[in-house]
Coordinates of N, CA and C in Angstrom, one line a residue:
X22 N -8.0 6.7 20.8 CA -8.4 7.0 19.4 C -9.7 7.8 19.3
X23 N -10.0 8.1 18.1 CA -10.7 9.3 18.0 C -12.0 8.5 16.8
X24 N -13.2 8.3 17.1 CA -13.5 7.7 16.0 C -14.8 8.0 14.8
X25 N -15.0 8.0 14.3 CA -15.7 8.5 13.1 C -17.4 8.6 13.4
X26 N -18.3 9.5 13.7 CA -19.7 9.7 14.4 C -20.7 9.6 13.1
X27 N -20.1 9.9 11.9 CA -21.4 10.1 10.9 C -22.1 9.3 10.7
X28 N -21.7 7.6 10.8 CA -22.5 6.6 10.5 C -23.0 6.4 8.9
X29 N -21.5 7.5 8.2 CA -21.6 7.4 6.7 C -20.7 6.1 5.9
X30 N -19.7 5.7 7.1 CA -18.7 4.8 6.3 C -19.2 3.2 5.5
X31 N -19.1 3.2 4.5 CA -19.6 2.1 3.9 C -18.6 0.9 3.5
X32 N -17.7 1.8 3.4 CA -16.3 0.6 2.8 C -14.8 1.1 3.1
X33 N -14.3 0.2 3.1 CA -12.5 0.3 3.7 C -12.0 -0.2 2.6
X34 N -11.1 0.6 2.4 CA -9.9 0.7 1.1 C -8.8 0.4 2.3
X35 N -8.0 -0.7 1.8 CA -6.9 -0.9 3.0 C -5.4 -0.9 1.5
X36 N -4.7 0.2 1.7 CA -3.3 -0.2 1.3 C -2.8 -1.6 1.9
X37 N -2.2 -2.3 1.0 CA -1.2 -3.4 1.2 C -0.3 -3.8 1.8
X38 N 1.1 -3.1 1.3 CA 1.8 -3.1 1.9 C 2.4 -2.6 3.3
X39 N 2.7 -3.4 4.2 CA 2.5 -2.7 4.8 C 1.4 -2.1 6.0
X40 N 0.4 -2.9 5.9 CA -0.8 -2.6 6.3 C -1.8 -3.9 6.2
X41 N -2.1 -5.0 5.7 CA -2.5 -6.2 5.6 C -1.6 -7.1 5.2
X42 N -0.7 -7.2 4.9 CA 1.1 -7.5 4.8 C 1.9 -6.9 4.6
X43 N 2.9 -7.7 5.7 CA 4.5 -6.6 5.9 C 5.4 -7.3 4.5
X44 N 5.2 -6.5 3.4 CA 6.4 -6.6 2.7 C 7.7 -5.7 2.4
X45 N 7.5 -5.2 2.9 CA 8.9 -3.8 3.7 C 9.9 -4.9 3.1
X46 N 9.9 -5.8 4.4 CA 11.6 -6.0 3.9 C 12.0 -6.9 2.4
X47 N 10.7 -7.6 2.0 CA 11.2 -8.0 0.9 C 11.3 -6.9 0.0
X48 N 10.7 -5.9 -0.3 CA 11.2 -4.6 -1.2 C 12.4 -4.4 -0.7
X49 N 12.8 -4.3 0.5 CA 14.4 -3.8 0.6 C 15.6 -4.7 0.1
X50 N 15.1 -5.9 0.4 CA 16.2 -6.7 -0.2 C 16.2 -7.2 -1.4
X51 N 15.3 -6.7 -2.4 CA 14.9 -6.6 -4.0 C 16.3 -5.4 -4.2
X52 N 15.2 -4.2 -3.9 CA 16.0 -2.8 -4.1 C 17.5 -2.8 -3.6
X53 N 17.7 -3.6 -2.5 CA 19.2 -3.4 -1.9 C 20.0 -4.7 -3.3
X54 N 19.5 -5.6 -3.3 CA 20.1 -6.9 -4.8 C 20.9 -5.6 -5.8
X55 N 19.7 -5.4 -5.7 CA 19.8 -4.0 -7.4 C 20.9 -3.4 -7.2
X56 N 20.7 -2.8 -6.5 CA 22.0 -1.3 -6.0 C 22.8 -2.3 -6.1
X57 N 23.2 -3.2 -5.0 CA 24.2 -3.6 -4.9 C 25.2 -3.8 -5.7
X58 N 24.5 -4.7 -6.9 CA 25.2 -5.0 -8.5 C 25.9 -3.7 -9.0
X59 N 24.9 -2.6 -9.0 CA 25.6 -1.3 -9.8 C 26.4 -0.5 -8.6
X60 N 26.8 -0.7 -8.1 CA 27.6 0.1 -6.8 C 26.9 1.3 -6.6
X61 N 25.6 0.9 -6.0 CA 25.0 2.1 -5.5 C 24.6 2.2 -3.9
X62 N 24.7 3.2 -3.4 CA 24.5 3.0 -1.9 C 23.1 3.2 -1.9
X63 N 23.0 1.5 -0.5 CA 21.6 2.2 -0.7 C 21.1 1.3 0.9
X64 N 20.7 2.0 1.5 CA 20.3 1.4 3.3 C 18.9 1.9 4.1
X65 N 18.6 1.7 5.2 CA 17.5 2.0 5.4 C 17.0 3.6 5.4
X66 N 18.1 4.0 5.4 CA 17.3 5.6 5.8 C 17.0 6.1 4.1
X67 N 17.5 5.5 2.9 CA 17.1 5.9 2.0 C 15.7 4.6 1.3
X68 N 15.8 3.9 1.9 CA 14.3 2.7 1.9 C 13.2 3.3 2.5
X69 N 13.2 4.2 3.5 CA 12.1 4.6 3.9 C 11.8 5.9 3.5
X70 N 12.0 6.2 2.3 CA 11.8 7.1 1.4 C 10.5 6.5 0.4
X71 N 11.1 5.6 0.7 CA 10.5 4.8 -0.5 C 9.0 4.6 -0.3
X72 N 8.8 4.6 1.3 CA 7.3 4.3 1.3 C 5.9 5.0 0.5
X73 N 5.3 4.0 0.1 CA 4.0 4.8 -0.1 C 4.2 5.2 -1.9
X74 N 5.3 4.8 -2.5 CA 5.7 5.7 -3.8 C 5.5 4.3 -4.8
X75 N 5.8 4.6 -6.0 CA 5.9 4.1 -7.1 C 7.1 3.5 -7.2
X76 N 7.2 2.0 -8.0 CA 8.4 1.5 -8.2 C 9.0 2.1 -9.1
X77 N 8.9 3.1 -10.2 CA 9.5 4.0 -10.4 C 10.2 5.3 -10.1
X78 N 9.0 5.6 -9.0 CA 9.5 7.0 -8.3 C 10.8 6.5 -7.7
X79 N 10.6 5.5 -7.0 CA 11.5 4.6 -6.1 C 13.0 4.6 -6.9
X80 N 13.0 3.8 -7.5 CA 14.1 4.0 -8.6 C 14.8 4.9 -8.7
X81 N 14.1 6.4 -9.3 CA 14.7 7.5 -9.3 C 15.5 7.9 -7.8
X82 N 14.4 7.8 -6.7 CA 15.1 8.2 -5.6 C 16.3 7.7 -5.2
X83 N 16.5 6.2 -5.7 CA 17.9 5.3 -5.3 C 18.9 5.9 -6.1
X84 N 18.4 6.5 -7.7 CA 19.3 6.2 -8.7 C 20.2 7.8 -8.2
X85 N 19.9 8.3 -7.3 CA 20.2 9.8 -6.5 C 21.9 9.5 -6.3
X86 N 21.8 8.5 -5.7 CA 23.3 8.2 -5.1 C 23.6 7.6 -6.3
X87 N 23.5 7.4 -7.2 CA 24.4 6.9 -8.5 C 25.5 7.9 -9.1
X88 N 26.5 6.9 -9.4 CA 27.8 8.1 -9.9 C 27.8 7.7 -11.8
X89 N 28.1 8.8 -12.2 CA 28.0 8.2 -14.0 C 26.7 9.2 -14.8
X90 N 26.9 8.9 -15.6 CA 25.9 9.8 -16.6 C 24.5 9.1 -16.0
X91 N 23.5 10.2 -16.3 CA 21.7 9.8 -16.4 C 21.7 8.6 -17.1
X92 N 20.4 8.0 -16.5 CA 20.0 6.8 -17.4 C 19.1 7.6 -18.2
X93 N 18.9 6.4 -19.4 CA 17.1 6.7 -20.2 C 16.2 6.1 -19.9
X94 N 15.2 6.4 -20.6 CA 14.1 5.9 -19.7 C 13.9 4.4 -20.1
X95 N 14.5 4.0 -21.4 CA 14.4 2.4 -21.1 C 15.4 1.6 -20.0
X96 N 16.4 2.2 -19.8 CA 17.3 1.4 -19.1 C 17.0 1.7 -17.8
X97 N 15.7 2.6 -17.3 CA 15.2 2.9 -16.0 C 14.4 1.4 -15.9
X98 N 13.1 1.8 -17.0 CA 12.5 0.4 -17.3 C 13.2 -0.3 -17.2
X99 N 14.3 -1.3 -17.4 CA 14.8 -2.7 -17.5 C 15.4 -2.6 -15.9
X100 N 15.9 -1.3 -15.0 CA 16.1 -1.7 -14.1 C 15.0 -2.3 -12.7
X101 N 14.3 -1.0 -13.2 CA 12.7 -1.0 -12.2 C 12.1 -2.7 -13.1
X102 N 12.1 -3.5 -13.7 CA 12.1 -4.9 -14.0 C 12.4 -6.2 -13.4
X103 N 13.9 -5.2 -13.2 CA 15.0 -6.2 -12.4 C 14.8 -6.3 -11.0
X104 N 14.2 -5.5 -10.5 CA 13.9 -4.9 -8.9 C 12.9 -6.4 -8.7
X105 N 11.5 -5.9 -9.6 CA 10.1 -6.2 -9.8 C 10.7 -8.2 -9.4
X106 N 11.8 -8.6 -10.7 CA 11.8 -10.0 -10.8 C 12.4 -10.6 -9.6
X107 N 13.4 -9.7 -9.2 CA 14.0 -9.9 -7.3 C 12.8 -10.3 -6.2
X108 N 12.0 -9.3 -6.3 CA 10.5 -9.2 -5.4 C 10.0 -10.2 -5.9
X109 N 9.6 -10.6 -6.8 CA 8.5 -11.4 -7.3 C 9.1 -13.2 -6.7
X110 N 10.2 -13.0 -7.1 CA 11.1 -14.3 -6.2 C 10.7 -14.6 -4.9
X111 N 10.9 -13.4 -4.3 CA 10.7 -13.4 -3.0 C 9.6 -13.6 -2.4
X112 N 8.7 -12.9 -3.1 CA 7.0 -13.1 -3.1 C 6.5 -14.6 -3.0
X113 N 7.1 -15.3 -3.6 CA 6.8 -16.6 -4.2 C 7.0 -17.4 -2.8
X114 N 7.2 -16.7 -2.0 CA 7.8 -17.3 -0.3 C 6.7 -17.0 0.2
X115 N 5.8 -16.4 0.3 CA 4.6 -15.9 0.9 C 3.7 -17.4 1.2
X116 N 3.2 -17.1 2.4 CA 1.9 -18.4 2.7 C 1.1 -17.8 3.5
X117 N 0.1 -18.2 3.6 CA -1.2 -17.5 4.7 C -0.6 -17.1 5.9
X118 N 0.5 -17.7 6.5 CA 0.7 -17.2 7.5 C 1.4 -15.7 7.5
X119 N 1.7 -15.5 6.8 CA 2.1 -14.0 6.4 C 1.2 -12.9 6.7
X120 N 0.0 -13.3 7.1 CA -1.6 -12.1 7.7 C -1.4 -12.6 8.8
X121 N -1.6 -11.9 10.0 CA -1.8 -12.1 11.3 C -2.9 -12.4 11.3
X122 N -3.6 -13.3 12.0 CA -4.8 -13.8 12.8 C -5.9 -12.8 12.9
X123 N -5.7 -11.7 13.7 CA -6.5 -10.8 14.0 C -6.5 -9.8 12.8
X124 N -5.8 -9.8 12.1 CA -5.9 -9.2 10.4 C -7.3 -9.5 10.3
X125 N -7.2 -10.8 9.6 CA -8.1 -12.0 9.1 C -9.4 -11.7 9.1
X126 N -9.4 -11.9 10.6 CA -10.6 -12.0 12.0 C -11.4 -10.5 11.5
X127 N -10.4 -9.5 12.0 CA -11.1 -8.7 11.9 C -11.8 -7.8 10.4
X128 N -11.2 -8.3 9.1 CA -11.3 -8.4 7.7 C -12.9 -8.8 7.8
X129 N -12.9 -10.3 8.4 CA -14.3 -11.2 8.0 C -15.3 -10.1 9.0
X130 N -14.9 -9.9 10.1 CA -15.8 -9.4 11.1 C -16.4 -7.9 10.2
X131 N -15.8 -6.9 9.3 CA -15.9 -6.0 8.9 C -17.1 -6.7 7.8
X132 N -16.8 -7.6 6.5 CA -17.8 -8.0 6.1 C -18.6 -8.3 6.4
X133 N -18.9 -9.3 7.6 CA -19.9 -9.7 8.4 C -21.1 -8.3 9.1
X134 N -20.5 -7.4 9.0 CA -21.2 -6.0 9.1 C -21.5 -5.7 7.8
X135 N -21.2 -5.9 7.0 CA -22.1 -5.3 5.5 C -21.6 -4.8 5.0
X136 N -19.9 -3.7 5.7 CA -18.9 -3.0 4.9 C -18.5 -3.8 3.5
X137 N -18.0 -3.0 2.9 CA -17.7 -3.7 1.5 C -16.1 -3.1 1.3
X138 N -15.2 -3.5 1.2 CA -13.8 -4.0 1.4 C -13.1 -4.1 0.1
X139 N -12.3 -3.2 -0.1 CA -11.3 -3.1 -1.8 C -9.8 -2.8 -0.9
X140 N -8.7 -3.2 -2.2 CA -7.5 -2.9 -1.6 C -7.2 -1.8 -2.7
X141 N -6.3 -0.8 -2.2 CA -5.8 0.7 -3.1 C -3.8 0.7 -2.8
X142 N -3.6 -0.2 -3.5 CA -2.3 -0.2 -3.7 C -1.5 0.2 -4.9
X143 N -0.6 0.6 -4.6 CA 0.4 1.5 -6.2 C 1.2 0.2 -6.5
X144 N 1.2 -0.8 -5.2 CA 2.4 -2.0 -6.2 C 1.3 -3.0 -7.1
X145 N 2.2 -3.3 -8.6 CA 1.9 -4.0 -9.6 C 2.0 -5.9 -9.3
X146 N 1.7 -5.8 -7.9 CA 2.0 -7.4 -7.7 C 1.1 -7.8 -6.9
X147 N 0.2 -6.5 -6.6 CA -0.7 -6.8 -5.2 C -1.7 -8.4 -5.8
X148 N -2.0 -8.8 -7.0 CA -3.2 -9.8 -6.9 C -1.8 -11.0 -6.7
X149 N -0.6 -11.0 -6.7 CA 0.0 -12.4 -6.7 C 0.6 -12.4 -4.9
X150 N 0.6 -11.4 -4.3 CA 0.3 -11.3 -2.4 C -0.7 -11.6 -2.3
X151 N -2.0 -11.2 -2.5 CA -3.5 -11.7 -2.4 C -3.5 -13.1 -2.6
X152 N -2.9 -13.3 -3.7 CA -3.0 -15.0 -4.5 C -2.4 -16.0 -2.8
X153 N -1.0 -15.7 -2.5 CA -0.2 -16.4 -2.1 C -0.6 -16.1 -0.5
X154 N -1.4 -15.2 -0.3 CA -1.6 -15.2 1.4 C -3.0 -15.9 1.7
X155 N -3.4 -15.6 0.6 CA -4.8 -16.7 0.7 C -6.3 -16.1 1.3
X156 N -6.0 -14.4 0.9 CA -7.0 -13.6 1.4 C -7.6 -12.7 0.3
X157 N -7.5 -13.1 -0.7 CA -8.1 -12.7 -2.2 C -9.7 -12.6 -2.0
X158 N -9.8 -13.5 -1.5 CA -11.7 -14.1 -1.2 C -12.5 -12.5 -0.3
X159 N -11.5 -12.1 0.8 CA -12.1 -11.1 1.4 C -12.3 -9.7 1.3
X160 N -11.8 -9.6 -0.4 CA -11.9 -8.2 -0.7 C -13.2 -8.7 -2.0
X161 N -13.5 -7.0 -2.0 CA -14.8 -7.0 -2.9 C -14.0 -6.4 -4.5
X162 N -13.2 -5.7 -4.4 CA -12.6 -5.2 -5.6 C -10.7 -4.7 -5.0
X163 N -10.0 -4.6 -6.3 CA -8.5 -4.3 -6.4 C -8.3 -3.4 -7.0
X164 N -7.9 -2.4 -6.8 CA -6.8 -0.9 -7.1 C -6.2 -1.1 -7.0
X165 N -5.2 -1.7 -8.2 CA -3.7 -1.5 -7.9 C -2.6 -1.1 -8.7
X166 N -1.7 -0.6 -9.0 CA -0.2 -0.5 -10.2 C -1.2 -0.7 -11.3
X167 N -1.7 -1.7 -11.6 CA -1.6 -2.0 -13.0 C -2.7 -1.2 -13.5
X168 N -3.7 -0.6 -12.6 CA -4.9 0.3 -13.4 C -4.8 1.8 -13.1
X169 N -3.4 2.4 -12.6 CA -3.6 3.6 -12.9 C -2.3 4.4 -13.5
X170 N -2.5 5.7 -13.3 CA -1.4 6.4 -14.2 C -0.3 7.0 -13.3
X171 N -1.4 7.6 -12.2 CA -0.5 8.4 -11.1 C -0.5 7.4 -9.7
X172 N 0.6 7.9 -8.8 CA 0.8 6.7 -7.4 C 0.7 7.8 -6.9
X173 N 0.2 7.1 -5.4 CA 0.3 7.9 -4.4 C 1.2 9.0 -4.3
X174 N 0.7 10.5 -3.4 CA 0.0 10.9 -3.1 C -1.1 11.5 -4.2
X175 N -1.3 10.9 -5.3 CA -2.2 11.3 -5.9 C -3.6 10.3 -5.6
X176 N -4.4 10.4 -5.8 CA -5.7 10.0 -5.1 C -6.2 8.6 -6.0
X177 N -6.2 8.9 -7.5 CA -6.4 8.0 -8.3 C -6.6 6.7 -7.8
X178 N -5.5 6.0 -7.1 CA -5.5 4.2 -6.8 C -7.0 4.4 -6.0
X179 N -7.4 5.4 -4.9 CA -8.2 5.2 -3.9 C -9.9 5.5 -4.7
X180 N -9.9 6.7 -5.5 CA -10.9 6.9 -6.4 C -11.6 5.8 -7.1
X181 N -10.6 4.7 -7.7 CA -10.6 3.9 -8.5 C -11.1 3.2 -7.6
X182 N -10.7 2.9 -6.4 CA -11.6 1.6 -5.6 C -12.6 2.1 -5.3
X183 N -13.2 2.9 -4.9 CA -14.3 3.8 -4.7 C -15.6 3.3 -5.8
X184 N -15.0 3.7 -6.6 CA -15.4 3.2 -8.3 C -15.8 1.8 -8.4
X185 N -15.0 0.8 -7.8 CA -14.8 -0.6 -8.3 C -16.1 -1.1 -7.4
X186 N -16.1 -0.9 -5.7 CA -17.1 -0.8 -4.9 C -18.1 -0.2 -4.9
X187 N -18.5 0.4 -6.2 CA -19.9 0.9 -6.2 C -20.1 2.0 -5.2
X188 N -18.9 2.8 -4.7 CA -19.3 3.8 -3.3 C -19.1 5.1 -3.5
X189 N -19.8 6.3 -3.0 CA -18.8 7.9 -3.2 C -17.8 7.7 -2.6
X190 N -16.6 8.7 -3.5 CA -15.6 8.6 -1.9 C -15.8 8.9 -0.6
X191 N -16.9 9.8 -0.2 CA -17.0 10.6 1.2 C -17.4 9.2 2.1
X192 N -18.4 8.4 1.4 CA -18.7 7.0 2.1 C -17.3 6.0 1.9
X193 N -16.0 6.3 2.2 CA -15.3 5.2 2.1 C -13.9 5.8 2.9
X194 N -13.5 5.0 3.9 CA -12.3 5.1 5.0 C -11.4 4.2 4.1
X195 N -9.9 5.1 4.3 CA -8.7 4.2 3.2 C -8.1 4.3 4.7
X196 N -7.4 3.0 5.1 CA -6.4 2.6 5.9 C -4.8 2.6 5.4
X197 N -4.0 3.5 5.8 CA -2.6 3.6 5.2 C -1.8 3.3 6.3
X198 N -0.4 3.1 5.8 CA 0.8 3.5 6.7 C 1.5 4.4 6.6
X199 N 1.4 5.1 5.4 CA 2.6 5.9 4.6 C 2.0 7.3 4.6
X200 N 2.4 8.4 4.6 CA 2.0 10.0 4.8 C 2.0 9.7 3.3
X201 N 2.1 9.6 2.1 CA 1.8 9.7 0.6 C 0.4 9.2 0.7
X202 N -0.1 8.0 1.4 CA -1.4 7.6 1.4 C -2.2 8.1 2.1
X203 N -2.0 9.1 3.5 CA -2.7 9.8 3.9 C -3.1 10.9 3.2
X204 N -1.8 11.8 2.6 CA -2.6 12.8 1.3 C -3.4 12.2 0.3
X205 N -3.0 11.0 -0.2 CA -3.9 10.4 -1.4 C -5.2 10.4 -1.1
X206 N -5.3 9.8 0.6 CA -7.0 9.7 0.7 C -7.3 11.1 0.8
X207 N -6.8 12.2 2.0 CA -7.6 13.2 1.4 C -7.7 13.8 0.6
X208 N -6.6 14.0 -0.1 CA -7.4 14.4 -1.6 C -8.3 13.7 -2.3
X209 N -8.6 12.8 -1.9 CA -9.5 12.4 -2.5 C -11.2 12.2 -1.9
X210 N -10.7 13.0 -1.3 CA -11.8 13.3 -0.1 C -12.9 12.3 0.8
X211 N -11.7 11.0 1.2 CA -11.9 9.9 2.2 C -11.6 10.2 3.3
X212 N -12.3 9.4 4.3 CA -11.8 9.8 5.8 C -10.6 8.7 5.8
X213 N -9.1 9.3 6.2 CA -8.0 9.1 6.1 C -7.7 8.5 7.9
X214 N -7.2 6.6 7.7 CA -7.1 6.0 9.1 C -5.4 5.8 9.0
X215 N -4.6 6.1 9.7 CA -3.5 6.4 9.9 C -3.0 4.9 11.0
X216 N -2.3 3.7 10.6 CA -2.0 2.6 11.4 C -0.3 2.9 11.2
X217 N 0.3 1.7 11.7 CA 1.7 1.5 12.3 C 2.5 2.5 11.9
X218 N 3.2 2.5 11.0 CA 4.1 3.8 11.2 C 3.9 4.9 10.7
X219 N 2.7 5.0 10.2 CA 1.9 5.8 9.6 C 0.6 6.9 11.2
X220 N 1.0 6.3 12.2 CA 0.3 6.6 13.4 C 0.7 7.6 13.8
X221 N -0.1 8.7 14.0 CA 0.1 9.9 14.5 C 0.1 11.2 13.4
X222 N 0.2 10.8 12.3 CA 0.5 11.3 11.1 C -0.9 12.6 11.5
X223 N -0.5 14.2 11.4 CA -1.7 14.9 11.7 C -2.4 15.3 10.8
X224 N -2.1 14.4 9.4 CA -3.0 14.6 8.5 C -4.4 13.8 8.5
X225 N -3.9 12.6 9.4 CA -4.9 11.6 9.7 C -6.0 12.6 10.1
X226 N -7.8 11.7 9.9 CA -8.9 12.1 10.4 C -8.6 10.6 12.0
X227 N -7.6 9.5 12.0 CA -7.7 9.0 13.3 C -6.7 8.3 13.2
X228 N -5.5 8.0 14.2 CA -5.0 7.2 14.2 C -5.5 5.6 15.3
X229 N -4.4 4.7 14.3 CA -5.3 3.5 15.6 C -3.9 2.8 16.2
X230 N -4.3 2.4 17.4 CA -2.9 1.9 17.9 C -2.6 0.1 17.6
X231 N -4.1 -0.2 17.1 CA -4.0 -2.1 16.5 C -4.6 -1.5 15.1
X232 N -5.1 -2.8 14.7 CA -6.1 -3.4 13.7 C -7.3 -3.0 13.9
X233 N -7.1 -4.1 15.1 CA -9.0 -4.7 15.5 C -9.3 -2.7 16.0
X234 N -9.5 -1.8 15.6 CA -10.0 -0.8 16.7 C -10.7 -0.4 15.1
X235 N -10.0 -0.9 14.1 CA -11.2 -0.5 12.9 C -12.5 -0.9 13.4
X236 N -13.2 -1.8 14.1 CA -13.7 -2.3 14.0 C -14.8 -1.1 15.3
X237 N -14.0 -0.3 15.3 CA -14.9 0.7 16.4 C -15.5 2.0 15.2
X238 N -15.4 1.7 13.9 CA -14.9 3.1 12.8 C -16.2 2.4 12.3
X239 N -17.2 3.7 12.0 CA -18.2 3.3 11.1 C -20.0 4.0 11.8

């Protein structure tokens, strides 16, 4: 890995999903419930579209394979609802053990350095994951769904935590998995850290092959 010399980074914006928990599959088997009912096809190679996007955008891209007239936009709304109430079920499954160990570890170890720590997520559920994994305590501020207008790749979520942490963007590293979050952070002109499947991505300023190697960034 390649790691950051300026000695400017002050704070870590970590996307969620995905990235401090794997909720992958419970969106898939929210989204796959849904389809299912309306006879829509819907499997992994069109789930991993999904990354990084809006439960809206999301929607639309499933509702691709739909046969029948356009929806409106309320009956988008009541479906993107129906998705949300699936997930939130699921959610409700969540317990601390859901963060890996060295997550955790390495979380506290970054505060214990003086960094200051927000999460920049587009999903509208991120404080009831925080609530249920029992790691709410180690962030200093939340960016998420419910305070902005645009999702990823638009910068907004990451600006806003920027904002919430008292920091410029240029002083603040956003950790993604998703190429929508690697544009998001540079546009918004953060040093952009590229983890799991998001690794290798050449928009990254670094990718990391663990967690703990944040802990080399700063």
């Amino acid at each position: 890995m390649t790691t950051k010399t300026t000695g400017t980074i002050k704070g870590f914006i970590f996307d969620l999903d995905g990235v401090i928990v794997f909720t992958d599959k419970l969106h898939y088997q929210a989204w796959k419930r849904m389809a299912d009912r309306l006879g829509i096809a819907f499997d992994e190679t069109v789930n991993h579209r999904l990354r990084g996007v809006s439960r809206e955008e999301s929607l639309d891209i499933i509702l691709e394979n739909a046969h029948g007239p356009a929806l409106d936009a309320e009956e988008k709304r009541r479906l993107a609802e129906e998705k949300n109430t699936y997930y939130r079920e699921l959610l409700e499954e969540l317990t601390p053990d859901a963060v890996e160990e060295k997550v955790k570890d390495t979380l506290v170890k970054l505060r214990q350095r003086g960094f200051r720590l927000a999460i920049g997520s587009s999903s509208k559920n991120a404080g009831l994951i925080l609530e249920r994994t029992g790691i709410a305590g180690l962030f200093d501020a939340v960016s998420d769904g419910n305070n902005i207008q645009r999702s990823k790749p638009d910068p907004e979520v990451f600006l806003k935590a920027a904002a919430f942490l008292g920091l410029e963007p240029a002083d603040c590293a956003v950790i993604e998995d998703a190429e929508a979050g690697i544009r998001a952070a540079k546009a918004g002109g953060m040093f952009a850290v590229a983890v799991h499947s998001a690794a290798g991505c050449p928009l990254a300023d670094v990718s990391l092959g663990t967690f703990e190697e944040l802990l080399n960034i700063g």
